[in-house]
PDB file of C-alpha atoms in Angstrom:
ATOM      1  CA  UNK A   1      56.654 101.895 125.459  1.00 52.00           C
ATOM      2  CA  UNK A   2      53.522 103.878 124.677  1.00 53.00           C
ATOM      3  CA  UNK A   3      53.626 106.716 122.157  1.00 53.00           C
ATOM      4  CA  UNK A   4      51.639 109.939 122.013  1.00 55.00           C
ATOM      5  CA  UNK A   5      50.810 109.210 118.375  1.00 53.00           C
ATOM      6  CA  UNK A   6      47.848 106.910 117.891  1.00 56.00           C
ATOM      7  CA  UNK A   7      47.496 104.633 114.881  1.00 54.00           C
ATOM      8  CA  UNK A   8      44.269 106.388 113.852  1.00 56.00           C
ATOM      9  CA  UNK A   9      45.927 109.825 113.803  1.00 54.00           C
ATOM     10  CA  UNK A  10      48.745 108.449 111.633  1.00 52.00           C
ATOM     11  CA  UNK A  11      46.192 106.861 109.276  1.00 56.00           C
ATOM     12  CA  UNK A  12      44.231 110.115 109.057  1.00 56.00           C
ATOM     13  CA  UNK A  13      47.365 112.128 108.318  1.00 53.00           C
ATOM     14  CA  UNK A  14      48.401 109.718 105.576  1.00 55.00           C
ATOM     15  CA  UNK A  15      44.935 109.756 104.015  1.00 56.00           C
ATOM     16  CA  UNK A  16      44.743 113.550 103.927  1.00 54.00           C
ATOM     17  CA  UNK A  17      48.271 113.889 102.573  1.00 54.00           C
ATOM     18  CA  UNK A  18      47.755 111.138 100.016  1.00 51.00           C
ATOM     19  CA  UNK A  19      45.043 113.006  98.189  1.00 49.00           C
ATOM     20  CA  UNK A  20      46.761 116.403  98.119  1.00 50.00           C
ATOM     21  CA  UNK A  21      50.509 115.903  97.644  1.00 52.00           C
ATOM     22  CA  UNK A  22      51.711 118.035  94.724  1.00 60.00           C
ATOM     23  CA  UNK A  23      48.414 117.688  92.874  1.00 74.00           C
ATOM     24  CA  UNK A  24      48.932 113.953  92.319  1.00 82.00           C
ATOM     25  CA  UNK A  25      46.262 111.391  93.043  1.00 86.00           C
ATOM     26  CA  UNK A  26      48.060 109.237  95.616  1.00 88.00           C
ATOM     27  CA  UNK A  27      45.147 106.906  96.419  1.00 89.00           C
ATOM     28  CA  UNK A  28      46.418 104.172  94.077  1.00 91.00           C
ATOM     29  CA  UNK A  29      50.144 104.791  94.612  1.00 93.00           C
ATOM     30  CA  UNK A  30      52.023 101.904  96.259  1.00 95.00           C
ATOM     31  CA  UNK A  31      54.131 102.602  99.337  1.00 96.00           C
ATOM     32  CA  UNK A  32      57.386 100.635  99.072  1.00 97.00           C
ATOM     33  CA  UNK A  33      59.354 100.291 102.300  1.00 97.00           C
ATOM     34  CA  UNK A  34      63.085 100.804 102.806  1.00 96.00           C
ATOM     35  CA  UNK A  35      64.349  97.431 101.447  1.00 96.00           C
ATOM     36  CA  UNK A  36      62.311  97.813  98.249  1.00 97.00           C
ATOM     37  CA  UNK A  37      63.514 101.392  97.737  1.00 97.00           C
ATOM     38  CA  UNK A  38      67.187 100.488  98.191  1.00 97.00           C
ATOM     39  CA  UNK A  39      66.908  97.571  95.756  1.00 97.00           C
ATOM     40  CA  UNK A  40      65.002  99.594  93.170  1.00 96.00           C
ATOM     41  CA  UNK A  41      67.325 102.623  93.308  1.00 95.00           C
ATOM     42  CA  UNK A  42      70.581 100.747  93.907  1.00 95.00           C
ATOM     43  CA  UNK A  43      71.395 103.152  96.740  1.00 95.00           C
ATOM     44  CA  UNK A  44      72.334 102.280 100.306  1.00 95.00           C
ATOM     45  CA  UNK A  45      70.073 103.325 103.165  1.00 95.00           C
ATOM     46  CA  UNK A  46      72.562 105.986 104.262  1.00 95.00           C
ATOM     47  CA  UNK A  47      72.764 107.350 100.692  1.00 94.00           C
ATOM     48  CA  UNK A  48      68.962 107.544 100.502  1.00 95.00           C
ATOM     49  CA  UNK A  49      68.809 109.475 103.790  1.00 95.00           C
ATOM     50  CA  UNK A  50      71.724 111.745 102.799  1.00 94.00           C
ATOM     51  CA  UNK A  51      70.095 112.611  99.459  1.00 92.00           C
ATOM     52  CA  UNK A  52      66.738 113.112 101.166  1.00 94.00           C
ATOM     53  CA  UNK A  53      68.286 115.533 103.651  1.00 93.00           C
ATOM     54  CA  UNK A  54      69.901 117.415 100.769  1.00 89.00           C
ATOM     55  CA  UNK A  55      66.504 117.659  99.042  1.00 89.00           C
ATOM     56  CA  UNK A  56      67.597 115.466  96.113  1.00 89.00           C
ATOM     57  CA  UNK A  57      65.509 112.379  96.971  1.00 94.00           C
ATOM     58  CA  UNK A  58      61.759 112.086  97.656  1.00 94.00           C
ATOM     59  CA  UNK A  59      60.663 112.540 101.256  1.00 95.00           C
ATOM     60  CA  UNK A  60      59.740 109.437 103.196  1.00 96.00           C
ATOM     61  CA  UNK A  61      56.282 109.179 104.728  1.00 96.00           C
ATOM     62  CA  UNK A  62      55.496 107.784 108.130  1.00 96.00           C
ATOM     63  CA  UNK A  63      53.100 104.855 107.743  1.00 94.00           C
ATOM     64  CA  UNK A  64      53.178 103.666 111.337  1.00 95.00           C
ATOM     65  CA  UNK A  65      54.794 104.337 114.650  1.00 95.00           C
ATOM     66  CA  UNK A  66      58.086 102.718 113.614  1.00 93.00           C
ATOM     67  CA  UNK A  67      57.853 102.447 109.847  1.00 95.00           C
ATOM     68  CA  UNK A  68      58.305 104.676 106.824  1.00 96.00           C
ATOM     69  CA  UNK A  69      57.717 104.323 103.094  1.00 97.00           C
ATOM     70  CA  UNK A  70      57.992 106.365  99.930  1.00 97.00           C
ATOM     71  CA  UNK A  71      55.422 106.935  97.200  1.00 96.00           C
ATOM     72  CA  UNK A  72      56.313 104.641  94.329  1.00 96.00           C
ATOM     73  CA  UNK A  73      55.672 107.332  91.713  1.00 94.00           C
ATOM     74  CA  UNK A  74      58.181 109.618  93.466  1.00 94.00           C
ATOM     75  CA  UNK A  75      60.791 106.843  93.439  1.00 95.00           C
ATOM     76  CA  UNK A  76      60.146 106.205  89.738  1.00 94.00           C
ATOM     77  CA  UNK A  77      60.548 109.934  88.999  1.00 92.00           C
ATOM     78  CA  UNK A  78      63.850 109.926  90.888  1.00 92.00           C
ATOM     79  CA  UNK A  79      65.087 106.905  88.925  1.00 93.00           C
ATOM     80  CA  UNK A  80      64.114 108.570  85.640  1.00 92.00           C
ATOM     81  CA  UNK A  81      65.993 111.777  86.580  1.00 86.00           C
ATOM     82  CA  UNK A  82      68.377 111.095  89.494  1.00 85.00           C
ATOM     83  CA  UNK A  83      70.016 114.509  89.208  1.00 78.00           C
ATOM     84  CA  UNK A  84      66.651 116.207  89.568  1.00 72.00           C
ATOM     85  CA  UNK A  85      67.055 118.550  86.638  1.00 62.00           C
ATOM     86  CA  UNK A  86      70.582 119.565  87.613  1.00 62.00           C
ATOM     87  CA  UNK A  87      71.793 118.739  84.104  1.00 63.00           C
ATOM     88  CA  UNK A  88      69.190 121.076  82.600  1.00 63.00           C
ATOM     89  CA  UNK A  89      70.195 123.819  85.041  1.00 62.00           C
ATOM     90  CA  UNK A  90      73.873 123.439  84.187  1.00 66.00           C
ATOM     91  CA  UNK A  91      73.109 123.584  80.455  1.00 67.00           C
ATOM     92  CA  UNK A  92      71.004 126.728  80.869  1.00 69.00           C
ATOM     93  CA  UNK A  93      73.757 128.398  82.900  1.00 70.00           C
ATOM     94  CA  UNK A  94      76.350 127.440  80.281  1.00 69.00           C
ATOM     95  CA  UNK A  95      74.180 128.840  77.503  1.00 72.00           C
ATOM     96  CA  UNK A  96      73.811 132.142  79.416  1.00 72.00           C
ATOM     97  CA  UNK A  97      77.605 132.381  79.440  1.00 75.00           C
ATOM     98  CA  UNK A  98      77.807 131.528  75.743  1.00 71.00           C
ATOM     99  CA  UNK A  99      79.380 128.134  76.391  1.00 68.00           C
ATOM    100  CA  UNK A 100      76.716 125.987  74.726  1.00 64.00           C
ATOM    101  CA  UNK A 101      77.703 122.428  73.953  1.00 55.00           C
TER     102      UNK A 101
END
C-alpha cells in the first residue's frame, strides 16, 4: 500500500521540529521507540497512550510511515515528575484556602 507521505517529507518535518521544540536543542536527543519507553516508565502501552491523550505524558513523534518515538529528554522529565506539577498545584490551592500542610 502506497502512502501520500514520503520518507523525505517525514525526515524534513522531524528535522525542523527537532531544532525548535520548546526551545530545547533536540539534535542530540535520542528517540526511544515504544518498547524502550514502556520499560523505562514501567507503564503499559495503553497507559502511555491514555496519559498522552490526557496531556499528562509527552507527545509521540512520527519517525516513519509506521513508527513513532518519543524524545528521551521528555521521557526523563516525565519520570522525574510523573504528576506533571500536579502536586505543586494542589499545594498552592491548599495554601490559598489556608490549609497548608
